[in-house]
Short mmCIF file of C-alpha atoms and ligand atoms in Angstrom, two decimals:
data_model
loop_
_atom_site.label_atom_id
_atom_site.label_comp_id
_atom_site.label_asym_id
_atom_site.label_seq_id
_atom_site.Cartn_x
_atom_site.Cartn_y
_atom_site.Cartn_z
CA UNK A 12 23.72 -29.24 57.37
CA UNK A 13 24.60 -32.30 59.46
CA UNK A 14 27.50 -32.28 61.90
CA UNK A 15 29.12 -35.02 59.79
CA UNK A 16 30.09 -32.42 57.26
CA UNK A 17 32.29 -30.51 59.68
CA UNK A 18 35.90 -31.58 59.22
CA UNK A 19 38.91 -30.78 61.34
CA UNK A 20 41.00 -30.33 58.21
CA UNK A 21 40.08 -30.01 54.58
CA UNK A 22 42.98 -30.11 52.16
CA UNK A 23 42.26 -28.61 48.75
CA UNK A 24 44.58 -29.99 46.11
CA UNK A 25 46.13 -33.34 45.23
CA UNK A 26 49.81 -32.68 44.55
CA UNK A 27 52.89 -33.30 46.69
CA UNK A 28 51.88 -30.52 49.11
CA UNK A 29 48.29 -31.67 49.56
CA UNK A 30 49.10 -35.36 49.93
CA UNK A 31 51.96 -34.73 52.34
CA UNK A 32 49.67 -32.50 54.42
CA UNK A 33 47.14 -35.35 54.34
CA UNK A 34 49.72 -37.91 55.56
CA UNK A 35 50.64 -35.73 58.54
CA UNK A 36 47.08 -34.66 59.36
CA UNK A 37 45.85 -38.25 59.16
CA UNK A 38 48.66 -39.47 61.42
CA UNK A 39 47.63 -36.75 63.89
CA UNK A 40 44.18 -38.41 63.84
CA UNK A 41 42.55 -35.32 62.39
CA UNK A 42 40.70 -37.38 59.74
CA UNK A 43 41.49 -34.99 56.88
CA UNK A 44 39.33 -34.78 53.80
CA UNK A 45 41.38 -34.18 50.66
CA UNK A 46 39.41 -32.62 47.83
CA UNK A 47 42.06 -33.50 45.30
CA UNK A 48 40.64 -32.19 42.05
CA UNK A 49 39.38 -34.18 39.09
CA UNK A 50 42.89 -34.31 37.63
CA UNK A 51 44.66 -35.25 40.86
CA UNK A 52 48.41 -35.62 41.14
CA UNK A 53 49.45 -32.10 40.22
CA UNK A 54 52.24 -31.15 37.89
CA UNK A 55 54.28 -34.26 38.61
CA UNK A 56 51.73 -36.20 36.57
CA UNK A 57 53.07 -34.25 33.60
CA UNK A 58 56.76 -34.71 34.30
CA UNK A 59 58.85 -37.57 33.12
CA UNK A 60 61.45 -38.71 35.57
CA UNK A 61 62.01 -36.95 38.86
CA UNK A 62 65.72 -37.16 39.51
CA UNK A 63 66.05 -34.66 42.31
CA UNK A 64 63.67 -35.95 44.97
CA UNK A 65 65.83 -37.14 47.89
CA UNK A 66 65.91 -40.88 48.38
CA UNK A 67 65.53 -42.03 44.77
CA UNK A 68 69.08 -42.49 43.45
CA UNK A 69 67.74 -43.92 40.18
CA UNK A 70 64.98 -41.31 39.88
CA UNK A 71 61.26 -42.02 39.99
CA UNK A 72 58.47 -41.50 37.48
CA UNK A 73 56.35 -38.49 38.50
CA UNK A 74 52.96 -40.27 38.29
CA UNK A 75 54.34 -43.24 40.23
CA UNK A 76 55.56 -40.95 42.99
CA UNK A 77 52.18 -39.23 43.23
CA UNK A 78 50.32 -42.51 43.26
CA UNK A 79 52.60 -43.78 46.07
CA UNK A 80 52.12 -40.60 48.07
CA UNK A 81 48.36 -40.81 47.65
CA UNK A 82 48.36 -44.43 48.80
CA UNK A 83 50.47 -43.45 51.79
CA UNK A 84 47.97 -40.74 52.77
CA UNK A 85 45.08 -43.15 52.27
CA UNK A 86 46.73 -45.79 54.47
CA UNK A 87 47.33 -43.16 57.12
CA UNK A 88 43.57 -42.53 57.17
CA UNK A 89 42.94 -39.60 54.83
CA UNK A 90 39.68 -39.52 52.92
CA UNK A 91 39.70 -38.47 49.27
CA UNK A 92 37.18 -36.75 47.10
CA UNK A 93 38.11 -36.66 43.41
CA UNK A 94 36.28 -33.50 42.59
CA UNK A 95 36.99 -29.80 42.05
CA UNK A 96 36.17 -27.16 44.62
CA UNK A 97 34.03 -24.46 43.02
CA UNK A 98 33.76 -22.03 45.91
CA UNK A 99 35.16 -21.31 49.34
CA UNK A 100 33.67 -19.00 51.93
CA UNK A 101 36.19 -17.88 54.52
CA UNK A 102 33.94 -15.22 56.03
CA UNK A 103 32.47 -17.55 58.64
CA UNK A 104 33.73 -20.48 60.66
CA UNK A 105 33.81 -23.38 60.18
CA UNK A 106 34.79 -22.41 56.63
CA UNK A 107 32.48 -23.43 53.81
CA UNK A 108 33.95 -25.44 50.95
CA UNK A 109 31.69 -26.37 48.06
CA UNK A 110 32.16 -28.77 45.14
CA UNK A 111 28.88 -27.66 43.62
CA UNK A 112 27.41 -31.11 44.36
CA UNK A 113 27.96 -30.83 48.08
CA UNK A 114 29.06 -28.42 50.82
CA UNK A 115 31.61 -29.19 53.50
CA UNK A 116 32.61 -27.27 56.62
CA UNK A 117 36.22 -27.08 57.77
CA UNK A 118 37.70 -25.98 61.07
CA UNK A 119 41.00 -25.56 59.29
CA UNK A 120 41.78 -25.37 55.61
CA UNK A 121 45.00 -26.29 53.83
CA UNK A 122 45.20 -24.75 50.38
CA UNK A 123 47.47 -26.76 48.11
CA UNK A 124 45.95 -25.97 44.74
CA UNK A 125 49.27 -25.60 42.90
CA UNK A 126 49.84 -23.74 39.68
CA UNK A 127 48.94 -24.07 35.99
CA UNK A 128 50.92 -23.56 32.77
CA UNK A 129 51.34 -20.01 31.52
CA UNK A 130 50.28 -19.10 27.99
CA UNK A 131 52.04 -16.88 25.47
CA UNK A 132 48.83 -14.90 25.07
CA UNK A 133 48.60 -15.04 21.26
CA UNK A 134 45.22 -15.39 19.53
CA UNK A 135 46.74 -17.95 17.15
CA UNK A 136 48.02 -19.93 20.15
CA UNK A 137 44.52 -20.11 21.58
CA UNK A 138 43.02 -21.06 18.21
CA UNK A 139 45.49 -23.92 17.75
CA UNK A 140 45.41 -25.25 21.28
CA UNK A 141 45.15 -29.03 21.04
CA UNK A 142 45.77 -28.73 17.29
CA UNK A 143 49.52 -28.70 17.59
CA UNK A 144 49.89 -26.27 20.49
CA UNK A 145 50.56 -28.22 23.69
CA UNK A 146 51.27 -27.39 27.32
CA UNK A 147 52.05 -30.96 28.27
CA UNK A 148 54.98 -32.52 26.50
CA UNK A 149 54.71 -35.86 28.24
CA UNK A 150 51.07 -36.09 27.22
CA UNK A 151 51.53 -35.12 23.59
CA UNK A 152 55.11 -35.76 22.44
CA UNK A 153 54.35 -39.18 20.96
CA UNK A 154 51.98 -37.56 18.44
CA UNK A 155 54.97 -35.84 16.83
CA UNK A 156 56.99 -38.85 15.71
CA UNK A 157 59.43 -37.89 12.94
CA UNK A 158 58.09 -34.34 12.84
CA UNK A 159 59.72 -30.96 13.45
CA UNK A 160 58.58 -29.15 16.58
CA UNK A 161 59.26 -25.97 18.54
CA UNK A 162 59.59 -25.54 22.29
CA UNK A 163 59.32 -22.06 23.77
CA UNK A 164 60.92 -21.16 27.11
CA UNK A 165 64.32 -20.96 28.74
CA UNK A 166 63.82 -22.71 32.07
CA UNK A 167 64.27 -26.31 33.20
CA UNK A 168 60.84 -27.27 31.88
CA UNK A 169 61.72 -26.10 28.38
CA UNK A 170 65.04 -28.01 28.45
CA UNK A 171 63.39 -31.11 29.84
CA UNK A 172 60.61 -30.91 27.27
CA UNK A 173 63.05 -30.42 24.40
CA UNK A 174 65.10 -33.41 25.54
CA UNK A 175 62.01 -35.56 25.92
CA UNK A 176 60.80 -34.58 22.47
CA UNK A 177 64.02 -35.84 20.86
CA UNK A 178 62.71 -39.36 21.51
CA UNK A 179 59.99 -38.77 18.95
CA UNK A 180 60.53 -35.65 16.84
CA UNK A 181 63.05 -35.43 14.01
CA UNK A 182 64.06 -31.91 15.05
CA UNK A 183 63.37 -29.71 18.08
CA UNK A 184 63.95 -25.97 17.96
CA UNK A 185 63.98 -24.34 21.38
CA UNK A 186 63.13 -20.65 21.20
CA UNK A 187 64.00 -18.38 24.13
CA UNK A 188 63.40 -14.65 24.44
CA UNK A 189 66.73 -13.81 26.11
CA UNK A 190 70.30 -14.81 25.33
CA UNK A 191 70.77 -16.39 28.77
CA UNK A 192 68.92 -19.42 29.99
CA UNK A 193 67.19 -19.62 33.32
CA UNK A 194 67.55 -23.41 33.39
CA UNK A 195 70.14 -25.19 35.51
CA UNK A 196 73.45 -25.30 33.62
CA UNK A 197 73.37 -29.11 33.56
CA UNK A 198 69.98 -29.09 31.82
CA UNK A 199 71.11 -26.47 29.30
CA UNK A 200 74.28 -28.44 28.61
CA UNK A 201 72.28 -31.61 27.93
CA UNK A 202 70.05 -29.75 25.48
CA UNK A 203 73.04 -28.13 23.81
CA UNK A 204 74.68 -31.51 23.34
CA UNK A 205 71.58 -33.18 21.90
CA UNK A 206 71.97 -33.57 18.15
CA UNK A 207 68.32 -33.01 17.33
CA UNK A 208 67.99 -29.81 19.38
CA UNK A 209 68.72 -26.33 18.08
CA UNK A 210 68.72 -23.48 20.59
CA UNK A 211 67.52 -20.14 19.24
CA UNK A 212 67.98 -17.22 21.64
CA UNK A 213 66.89 -13.57 21.76
CA UNK A 214 63.87 -14.56 19.76
CA UNK A 215 60.14 -14.43 20.43
CA UNK A 216 57.21 -16.14 18.81
CA UNK A 217 54.99 -13.53 17.21
CA UNK A 218 52.42 -15.87 15.78
CA UNK A 219 51.59 -19.52 15.54
CA UNK A 220 50.93 -20.35 11.90
CA UNK A 221 48.22 -22.68 10.65
CA UNK A 222 44.98 -21.13 11.92
CA UNK A 223 43.40 -21.39 8.46
CA UNK A 224 44.59 -24.96 8.00
CA UNK A 225 43.25 -25.88 11.46
CA UNK A 226 46.59 -27.24 12.68
CA UNK A 227 50.04 -25.85 13.44
CA UNK A 228 52.19 -25.42 10.34
CA UNK A 229 54.91 -23.28 11.89
CA UNK A 230 55.72 -20.19 13.89
CA UNK A 231 56.65 -16.65 12.96
CA UNK A 232 59.72 -15.58 14.92
CA UNK A 233 61.14 -12.15 15.68
CA UNK A 234 64.76 -11.57 16.60
CA UNK A 235 64.60 -9.19 19.55
CA UNK A 236 67.99 -7.67 18.73
CA UNK A 237 67.61 -7.01 15.00
CA UNK A 238 63.81 -6.91 14.79
CA UNK A 239 63.98 -9.30 11.81
CA UNK A 240 61.14 -11.74 11.41
CA UNK A 241 61.27 -15.21 9.92
CA UNK A 242 59.06 -18.26 9.58
CA UNK A 243 59.94 -21.69 10.86
CA UNK A 244 58.00 -24.75 9.69
CA UNK A 245 56.83 -27.04 12.49
CA UNK A 246 53.83 -29.20 13.30
CA UNK A 247 53.96 -28.72 17.04
CA UNK A 248 54.54 -25.90 19.51
CA UNK A 249 55.24 -26.87 23.11
CA UNK A 250 54.76 -23.95 25.48
CA UNK A 251 57.00 -24.27 28.55
CA UNK A 252 57.18 -20.75 29.97
CA UNK A 253 56.34 -21.32 33.60
CA UNK A 254 53.20 -21.33 35.68
CA UNK A 255 50.60 -19.25 37.49
CA UNK A 256 49.06 -20.15 40.84
CA UNK A 257 45.54 -21.56 41.13
CA UNK A 258 44.15 -18.93 43.45
CA UNK A 259 41.05 -17.64 41.70
CA UNK A 260 38.86 -19.37 44.32
CA UNK A 261 40.04 -16.92 46.93
CA UNK A 262 39.90 -13.58 45.11
CA UNK A 263 41.26 -10.88 47.38
CA UNK A 264 40.09 -12.64 50.55
CA UNK A 265 43.65 -13.93 51.04
CA UNK A 266 46.72 -11.78 50.65
CA UNK A 267 48.60 -12.48 47.42
CA UNK A 268 51.39 -11.04 45.30
CA UNK A 269 50.89 -9.35 41.93
CA UNK A 270 50.85 -12.68 40.07
CA UNK A 271 48.42 -14.24 42.53
CA UNK A 272 50.73 -16.39 44.69
CA UNK A 273 49.36 -16.56 48.24
CA UNK A 274 51.43 -14.83 50.88
CA UNK A 275 52.13 -16.72 54.08
CA UNK A 276 53.67 -15.52 57.31
CA UNK A 277 57.46 -15.85 57.63
CA UNK A 278 58.56 -19.36 58.67
CA UNK A 279 54.97 -20.50 58.48
CA UNK A 280 52.23 -21.61 56.09
CA UNK A 281 49.65 -19.45 57.87
CA UNK A 282 47.73 -16.99 55.71
CA UNK A 283 46.16 -13.83 57.11
CA UNK A 284 42.96 -15.74 57.94
CA UNK A 285 43.37 -17.75 61.17
CA UNK A 286 42.96 -21.46 60.45
CA UNK A 287 43.76 -21.16 56.75
CA UNK A 288 47.14 -22.45 55.63
CA UNK A 289 48.75 -22.52 52.19
CA UNK A 290 51.32 -25.04 51.00
CA UNK A 291 53.18 -25.91 47.83
CA UNK A 292 53.36 -24.01 44.55
CA UNK A 293 50.29 -21.93 45.30
CA UNK A 294 52.43 -19.94 47.75
CA UNK A 295 55.86 -20.49 46.23
CA UNK A 296 56.95 -18.51 43.19
CA UNK A 297 60.63 -19.20 43.92
CA UNK A 298 61.44 -22.86 44.46
CA UNK A 299 58.46 -24.82 43.08
CA UNK A 300 60.01 -28.20 43.70
CA UNK A 301 58.20 -31.38 44.70
CA UNK A 302 60.38 -31.60 47.78
CA UNK A 303 59.68 -28.03 48.88
CA UNK A 304 55.97 -28.52 48.20
CA UNK A 305 56.00 -31.66 50.34
CA UNK A 306 57.91 -29.78 53.04
CA UNK A 307 55.39 -26.97 53.23
CA UNK A 308 52.55 -29.53 53.13
CA UNK A 309 54.04 -31.07 56.25
CA UNK A 310 54.34 -27.63 57.86
CA UNK A 311 50.71 -26.80 57.06
CA UNK A 312 49.43 -30.00 58.66
CA UNK A 313 51.50 -29.44 61.81
CA UNK A 314 50.32 -25.85 62.00
CA UNK A 315 46.70 -26.89 61.51
CA UNK A 316 47.11 -29.41 64.32
CA UNK A 317 48.55 -26.74 66.62
CA UNK A 318 45.77 -24.36 65.67
CA UNK A 319 43.13 -26.96 66.55
CA UNK A 320 44.94 -27.77 69.81
CA UNK A 321 44.77 -24.12 70.76
CA UNK A 322 41.00 -24.19 70.28
CA UNK A 323 40.00 -27.24 72.34
CA UNK A 324 36.31 -26.44 72.16
CA UNK A 325 36.57 -26.66 68.39
CA UNK A 326 38.55 -29.89 68.29
CA UNK A 327 35.88 -32.50 68.83
CA UNK A 328 36.05 -35.15 66.13
CA UNK A 329 33.48 -35.05 63.34
CA UNK A 330 30.24 -36.36 64.76
P1 NAP B 412 60.63 -20.93 34.90
O1 NAP B 412 61.88 -21.39 35.58
O2 NAP B 412 59.84 -19.84 35.48
O3 NAP B 412 61.07 -20.53 33.41
C1 NAP B 412 60.13 -20.00 32.53
C2 NAP B 412 60.87 -19.62 31.24
O4 NAP B 412 59.90 -19.17 30.30
C3 NAP B 412 61.88 -18.52 31.45
O5 NAP B 412 63.03 -18.78 30.70
C4 NAP B 412 61.13 -17.29 30.92
O6 NAP B 412 61.96 -16.35 30.31
C5 NAP B 412 60.26 -17.87 29.86
N1 NAP B 412 59.03 -17.08 29.70
C6 NAP B 412 58.14 -16.68 30.65
N2 NAP B 412 57.12 -16.01 30.11
C7 NAP B 412 57.37 -15.95 28.78
C8 NAP B 412 56.68 -15.39 27.69
N3 NAP B 412 55.52 -14.74 27.84
N4 NAP B 412 57.22 -15.52 26.47
C9 NAP B 412 58.40 -16.17 26.30
N5 NAP B 412 59.10 -16.75 27.29
C10 NAP B 412 58.59 -16.63 28.52
O7 NAP B 412 59.61 -22.14 34.70
P2 NAP B 412 59.86 -23.70 34.48
O8 NAP B 412 60.90 -23.95 33.47
O9 NAP B 412 58.52 -24.27 34.27
O10 NAP B 412 60.42 -24.21 35.87
C11 NAP B 412 59.68 -23.99 37.07
C12 NAP B 412 60.40 -24.60 38.26
O11 NAP B 412 60.40 -26.03 38.15
C13 NAP B 412 61.86 -24.18 38.34
O12 NAP B 412 62.21 -24.02 39.68
C14 NAP B 412 62.59 -25.36 37.75
O13 NAP B 412 63.91 -25.48 38.25
C15 NAP B 412 61.73 -26.52 38.17
N6 NAP B 412 61.84 -27.66 37.21
C16 NAP B 412 62.81 -28.60 37.45
C17 NAP B 412 62.96 -29.66 36.56
C18 NAP B 412 64.01 -30.70 36.81
O14 NAP B 412 64.88 -30.47 37.64
N7 NAP B 412 63.98 -31.85 36.17
C19 NAP B 412 62.14 -29.77 35.43
C20 NAP B 412 61.18 -28.79 35.22
C21 NAP B 412 61.04 -27.73 36.11
P3 NAP B 412 62.99 -15.46 31.16
O15 NAP B 412 64.10 -16.39 31.55
O16 NAP B 412 63.39 -14.42 30.20
O17 NAP B 412 62.21 -14.94 32.33
#
């Protein structure tokens, strides 16, 4: 392998954490390579309007914000590779990062691979995926004009999805397994006030109906308090029940919690492997906000810079 392939910093992931890390690492003249994934941009590409990122009093469209952040990192001097990483070897240094097509070596690694939507785990859900079962409301809502749909979940995503769907659907039933919502009260209040939305609590989805027909025709519900089951006609089911971290690349090589979220040292993005840092949702089961992801991306870049500074013999620029 040529020396050209040895990078000071490789950032894996193209969301707010990865791009912010890239901005800081590039401005530190570390010439970061961002392997951003084929579907770069992260979860904000799937959100509608971001109203809680500081500095945007009118809100900002998620994809616009990601595109701006990417441009900012590019202008700062980051290099981008729009590809997926298929394997990482942390057992030797510089670390080996492979896209399948090509291998790269990294003196430091910033993992910002984010998280992916959780599934209900029903066979019928799997069978009807893309045939009425969706995990991306912004992507698919417009297909359900004047139709009746179901959203499952009780967090902010579910509320936001239900509200967004009212632009298209004739009726939106939001089904939540408990009788209390996890969502911010303001989001729940908005959903409650929306004429087209009905909130159904203490209820789970037992089955998605329509497997034989080849498209969603409804859902079978079970009231968790009475045990009673019922069927609700719908052409779409939007699953908004949270996320799981993208950490399968690392197996048990990096310490993680029971769900798979990477564990970093207190007040740091450092993992247990020196030179490997984790930022954004991949290490954050609690806050999962664009602003916190960006914050930890910044931390990871600064920590990578310090790490390289402490190893001057390692710090020579890519040759
Ligand atoms: P979340 O807050 O983790 O909520 C997931 C919801 O799905 C919970 O109500 C949970 O029920 C339910 N759930 C989980 N597994 C389930 C299952 N197997 N079957 C049925 N229901 C299940 O996830 P999120 O709503 O995606 O939000 C993630 C983070 O992003 C949060 O911090 C949120 O504030 C933020 N966010 C913010 C905005 C905004 O401000 N505009 C929009 C979207 C997301 P339980 O409550 O019973 O656990």
